[in-house]
Amino acid sequence: MSIAKILWVDDEIDSLTSQIMFLENKGYEVQTKTNGFDAVEFVKENIVDVVLLDETMPGITGLQTLQQIKEANSNLPVVLITKNEAENLMDEAIGSQISDYLIKPVNPNQVWLSLKKLIDNKRLVAEKTTSAYQQEFRSLFMALNDNPDYNGWMEIYKKLVYWELEMKKSDSPEMQEVFQSQKAEANTEFFKFISRNYASWINPKNGSAPVMSHNLMKFKVLPHVEKGVPLFFVLIDNLRFDQWKVIQPIFAENFRIQEEDTFYSILPTATQYARNAIFSGMLPIDIEKQFKEQWKNDDEEGGKNLYEEEFFKAQLKRLGKSDLKYSYTKITNNHDGQKMVENMHNMMQNDINIIVYNFIDMLSHARTEMEVLKELAGDEISYRSITESWFIHSPLNQALKKIADKKVTVIVGTDHGTVRVKTPAKVIGDKQTTANLRYKHGRNLNYDAKDVLVFRDPKEAGLPTPNVNSSFIFAKGDIFLCYPNNYNHFVNYYRNTFQHGGVSLEEMIVPIIRMTNK
């Protein structure tokens, strides 16, 4: 590791000889200057890791020196040392982006601690993260083998997301690899768990079942409607739990997060099934029975998500809540988004406002179509980063800021997540077989049973039967389903893209968050 280079600027530098020797004994290289002009010139021409800067000096002041140092090198950490504890000075110094603040007289240990924090922080955090995960690895391993129930799986997934986000602090590629293999193992076990239990959740005789798409409104949204307090239910398409965690701090600036929870998306984890189930409060098999005209199967012509508002209205009626005044807004482009921002004040007159935001779905689909987006969102880290950047600059963020100081409840949810697909598997089917990469239904499907969850009778999964003898298959983990013709082309085209429709923690365990104004 190279020696850290310190520049100490003080007009009484001779009185600091013992302090400087102390730092040199700790392995730092210390250069000294007695005024701001010399300090700024030195920084322009030499490599410096940290500047220790006296606030009161003849010539230019410490704050003026600080400003000129920042102009020369905006990323250089500066520690301001001052006799003055006046609040306005501290505010000004902090506003000028000092990295630390020490009050005279300073003792050598104080200075050393400040330098350690600034220079060694990254390395120490990386080491701590790696050793903490090594300990957690064992408890996650035990949790996976402890036959978790649906609540247990939600906790395991939250922990995996926590460690996935922590891992960016660790600089150990080996640790990253260990984590990725643990996540893959978790998905393998989760697939077995869903295979054993899904049918009983859909047709619960007396056993318990988690909150799922078709009862999300009933259990997680409508109970929070209060007269005189508008509720905004914001459904961000395709939002995974890890993506929620990166935009959470932006929400937290304006809202108090009351409940951070997850629920299970129904299968297929695809928009037309999961989202229609949310708004109708029904499983797809029942939507098809009750709304014959509006329900469209995969192989039928026509839009699959055109009737959400109608479904929602029928659900309110069924639950005896027809008297609720509601609005329904769907955003599929920036122009719609800007119109919504302008309309927020009108929405304050309603009991409940539904906002469906399609951005992430557009991103994940475009990502498979466009090489540029393949470059931009090549892995989970960049996918999260794009989500964060989008949200910061989105009309949705602007719209929510407009109501942040009003008495409101905001519930953020999604219809399903996505998974990055890496492993191709062959499926053979007839002309009626659907094109989705993570699930298929058709009459004569030919597949490897170990790759998929199969429902030969779609009713067991709460799904309509599009054709006589149709069965549904759902891909496991990171598998994507390809036809044999033109196989290699499709494998190369879709590998490492984000897809949805199948069985994985990322697609099925998704966020539902309740917030109020601060």
PDB file of N, CA, C and O in Angstrom, residues 449-474:
ATOM      1  N   ALA A 449     -38.041 -31.882 -17.591  1.00  0.00           N
ATOM      2  CA  ALA A 449     -38.847 -31.641 -16.382  1.00  0.00           C
ATOM      3  C   ALA A 449     -38.059 -30.943 -15.276  1.00  0.00           C
ATOM      4  O   ALA A 449     -38.637 -30.221 -14.460  1.00  0.00           O
ATOM      5  N   LYS A 450     -36.742 -31.120 -15.246  1.00  0.00           N
ATOM      6  CA  LYS A 450     -35.978 -30.517 -14.140  1.00  0.00           C
ATOM      7  C   LYS A 450     -35.846 -28.980 -14.296  1.00  0.00           C
ATOM      8  O   LYS A 450     -35.499 -28.276 -13.354  1.00  0.00           O
ATOM      9  N   ASP A 451     -36.136 -28.468 -15.506  1.00  0.00           N
ATOM     10  CA  ASP A 451     -35.956 -27.026 -15.762  1.00  0.00           C
ATOM     11  C   ASP A 451     -37.187 -26.197 -15.419  1.00  0.00           C
ATOM     12  O   ASP A 451     -37.098 -24.967 -15.382  1.00  0.00           O
ATOM     13  N   VAL A 452     -38.327 -26.840 -15.235  1.00  0.00           N
ATOM     14  CA  VAL A 452     -39.582 -26.076 -15.169  1.00  0.00           C
ATOM     15  C   VAL A 452     -40.532 -26.603 -14.094  1.00  0.00           C
ATOM     16  O   VAL A 452     -40.448 -27.756 -13.680  1.00  0.00           O
ATOM     17  N   LEU A 453     -41.437 -25.722 -13.668  1.00  0.00           N
ATOM     18  CA  LEU A 453     -42.584 -26.113 -12.845  1.00  0.00           C
ATOM     19  C   LEU A 453     -43.749 -26.278 -13.820  1.00  0.00           C
ATOM     20  O   LEU A 453     -44.022 -25.376 -14.619  1.00  0.00           O
ATOM     21  N   VAL A 454     -44.422 -27.424 -13.766  1.00  0.00           N
ATOM     22  CA  VAL A 454     -45.462 -27.751 -14.749  1.00  0.00           C
ATOM     23  C   VAL A 454     -46.836 -27.781 -14.086  1.00  0.00           C
ATOM     24  O   VAL A 454     -46.989 -28.365 -13.008  1.00  0.00           O
ATOM     25  N   PHE A 455     -47.811 -27.170 -14.732  1.00  0.00           N
ATOM     26  CA  PHE A 455     -49.215 -27.377 -14.346  1.00  0.00           C
ATOM     27  C   PHE A 455     -49.928 -27.944 -15.567  1.00  0.00           C
ATOM     28  O   PHE A 455     -50.240 -27.195 -16.507  1.00  0.00           O
ATOM     29  N   ARG A 456     -50.155 -29.258 -15.559  1.00  0.00           N
ATOM     30  CA  ARG A 456     -50.862 -29.870 -16.706  1.00  0.00           C
ATOM     31  C   ARG A 456     -52.306 -29.417 -16.724  1.00  0.00           C
ATOM     32  O   ARG A 456     -52.912 -29.282 -17.774  1.00  0.00           O
ATOM     33  N   ASP A 457     -52.829 -29.169 -15.507  1.00  0.00           N
ATOM     34  CA  ASP A 457     -54.178 -28.606 -15.413  1.00  0.00           C
ATOM     35  C   ASP A 457     -54.033 -27.159 -14.924  1.00  0.00           C
ATOM     36  O   ASP A 457     -53.789 -26.927 -13.734  1.00  0.00           O
ATOM     37  N   PRO A 458     -54.169 -26.173 -15.824  1.00  0.00           N
ATOM     38  CA  PRO A 458     -53.948 -24.773 -15.435  1.00  0.00           C
ATOM     39  C   PRO A 458     -54.816 -24.311 -14.254  1.00  0.00           C
ATOM     40  O   PRO A 458     -54.418 -23.425 -13.504  1.00  0.00           O
ATOM     41  N   LYS A 459     -55.996 -24.952 -14.091  1.00  0.00           N
ATOM     42  CA  LYS A 459     -56.902 -24.573 -12.977  1.00  0.00           C
ATOM     43  C   LYS A 459     -56.180 -24.644 -11.633  1.00  0.00           C
ATOM     44  O   LYS A 459     -56.435 -23.869 -10.731  1.00  0.00           O
ATOM     45  N   GLU A 460     -55.279 -25.628 -11.501  1.00  0.00           N
ATOM     46  CA  GLU A 460     -54.553 -25.788 -10.227  1.00  0.00           C
ATOM     47  C   GLU A 460     -53.730 -24.548  -9.885  1.00  0.00           C
ATOM     48  O   GLU A 460     -53.429 -24.291  -8.725  1.00  0.00           O
ATOM     49  N   ALA A 461     -53.333 -23.810 -10.929  1.00  0.00           N
ATOM     50  CA  ALA A 461     -52.551 -22.594 -10.697  1.00  0.00           C
ATOM     51  C   ALA A 461     -53.420 -21.347 -10.801  1.00  0.00           C
ATOM     52  O   ALA A 461     -52.912 -20.226 -10.860  1.00  0.00           O
ATOM     53  N   GLY A 462     -54.753 -21.554 -10.829  1.00  0.00           N
ATOM     54  CA  GLY A 462     -55.662 -20.405 -10.917  1.00  0.00           C
ATOM     55  C   GLY A 462     -55.651 -19.735 -12.274  1.00  0.00           C
ATOM     56  O   GLY A 462     -55.930 -18.548 -12.403  1.00  0.00           O
ATOM     57  N   LEU A 463     -55.308 -20.520 -13.328  1.00  0.00           N
ATOM     58  CA  LEU A 463     -55.146 -19.939 -14.664  1.00  0.00           C
ATOM     59  C   LEU A 463     -56.202 -20.469 -15.628  1.00  0.00           C
ATOM     60  O   LEU A 463     -56.635 -21.617 -15.504  1.00  0.00           O
ATOM     61  N   PRO A 464     -56.591 -19.654 -16.598  1.00  0.00           N
ATOM     62  CA  PRO A 464     -57.537 -20.128 -17.612  1.00  0.00           C
ATOM     63  C   PRO A 464     -56.866 -21.206 -18.469  1.00  0.00           C
ATOM     64  O   PRO A 464     -55.639 -21.265 -18.540  1.00  0.00           O
ATOM     65  N   THR A 465     -57.677 -22.031 -19.121  1.00  0.00           N
ATOM     66  CA  THR A 465     -57.128 -23.028 -20.054  1.00  0.00           C
ATOM     67  C   THR A 465     -57.355 -22.500 -21.461  1.00  0.00           C
ATOM     68  O   THR A 465     -58.474 -22.548 -21.971  1.00  0.00           O
ATOM     69  N   PRO A 466     -56.297 -21.937 -22.087  1.00  0.00           N
ATOM     70  CA  PRO A 466     -56.501 -21.275 -23.387  1.00  0.00           C
ATOM     71  C   PRO A 466     -57.030 -22.236 -24.448  1.00  0.00           C
ATOM     72  O   PRO A 466     -57.906 -21.902 -25.221  1.00  0.00           O
ATOM     73  N   ASN A 467     -56.489 -23.477 -24.481  1.00  0.00           N
ATOM     74  CA  ASN A 467     -56.967 -24.480 -25.441  1.00  0.00           C
ATOM     75  C   ASN A 467     -57.106 -25.802 -24.688  1.00  0.00           C
ATOM     76  O   ASN A 467     -56.460 -26.016 -23.665  1.00  0.00           O
ATOM     77  N   VAL A 468     -57.919 -26.697 -25.225  1.00  0.00           N
ATOM     78  CA  VAL A 468     -58.079 -28.010 -24.587  1.00  0.00           C
ATOM     79  C   VAL A 468     -56.697 -28.651 -24.462  1.00  0.00           C
ATOM     80  O   VAL A 468     -55.877 -28.581 -25.386  1.00  0.00           O
ATOM     81  N   ASN A 469     -56.449 -29.277 -23.324  1.00  0.00           N
ATOM     82  CA  ASN A 469     -55.162 -29.955 -23.067  1.00  0.00           C
ATOM     83  C   ASN A 469     -53.952 -29.025 -23.006  1.00  0.00           C
ATOM     84  O   ASN A 469     -52.820 -29.466 -23.112  1.00  0.00           O
ATOM     85  N   SER A 470     -54.201 -27.727 -22.854  1.00  0.00           N
ATOM     86  CA  SER A 470     -53.063 -26.802 -22.681  1.00  0.00           C
ATOM     87  C   SER A 470     -52.445 -26.998 -21.313  1.00  0.00           C
ATOM     88  O   SER A 470     -53.170 -27.126 -20.322  1.00  0.00           O
ATOM     89  N   SER A 471     -51.127 -27.008 -21.248  1.00  0.00           N
ATOM     90  CA  SER A 471     -50.492 -26.957 -19.926  1.00  0.00           C
ATOM     91  C   SER A 471     -49.588 -25.733 -19.865  1.00  0.00           C
ATOM     92  O   SER A 471     -49.220 -25.157 -20.893  1.00  0.00           O
ATOM     93  N   PHE A 472     -49.261 -25.319 -18.625  1.00  0.00           N
ATOM     94  CA  PHE A 472     -48.366 -24.182 -18.397  1.00  0.00           C
ATOM     95  C   PHE A 472     -47.045 -24.692 -17.857  1.00  0.00           C
ATOM     96  O   PHE A 472     -47.031 -25.588 -16.997  1.00  0.00           O
ATOM     97  N   ILE A 473     -45.930 -24.110 -18.315  1.00  0.00           N
ATOM     98  CA  ILE A 473     -44.636 -24.402 -17.688  1.00  0.00           C
ATOM     99  C   ILE A 473     -43.967 -23.075 -17.313  1.00  0.00           C
ATOM    100  O   ILE A 473     -44.106 -22.082 -18.029  1.00  0.00           O
ATOM    101  N   PHE A 474     -43.276 -23.096 -16.164  1.00  0.00           N
ATOM    102  CA  PHE A 474     -42.603 -21.902 -15.644  1.00  0.00           C
ATOM    103  C   PHE A 474     -41.133 -22.212 -15.421  1.00  0.00           C
ATOM    104  O   PHE A 474     -40.795 -23.186 -14.746  1.00  0.00           O
TER     105      PHE A 474
END
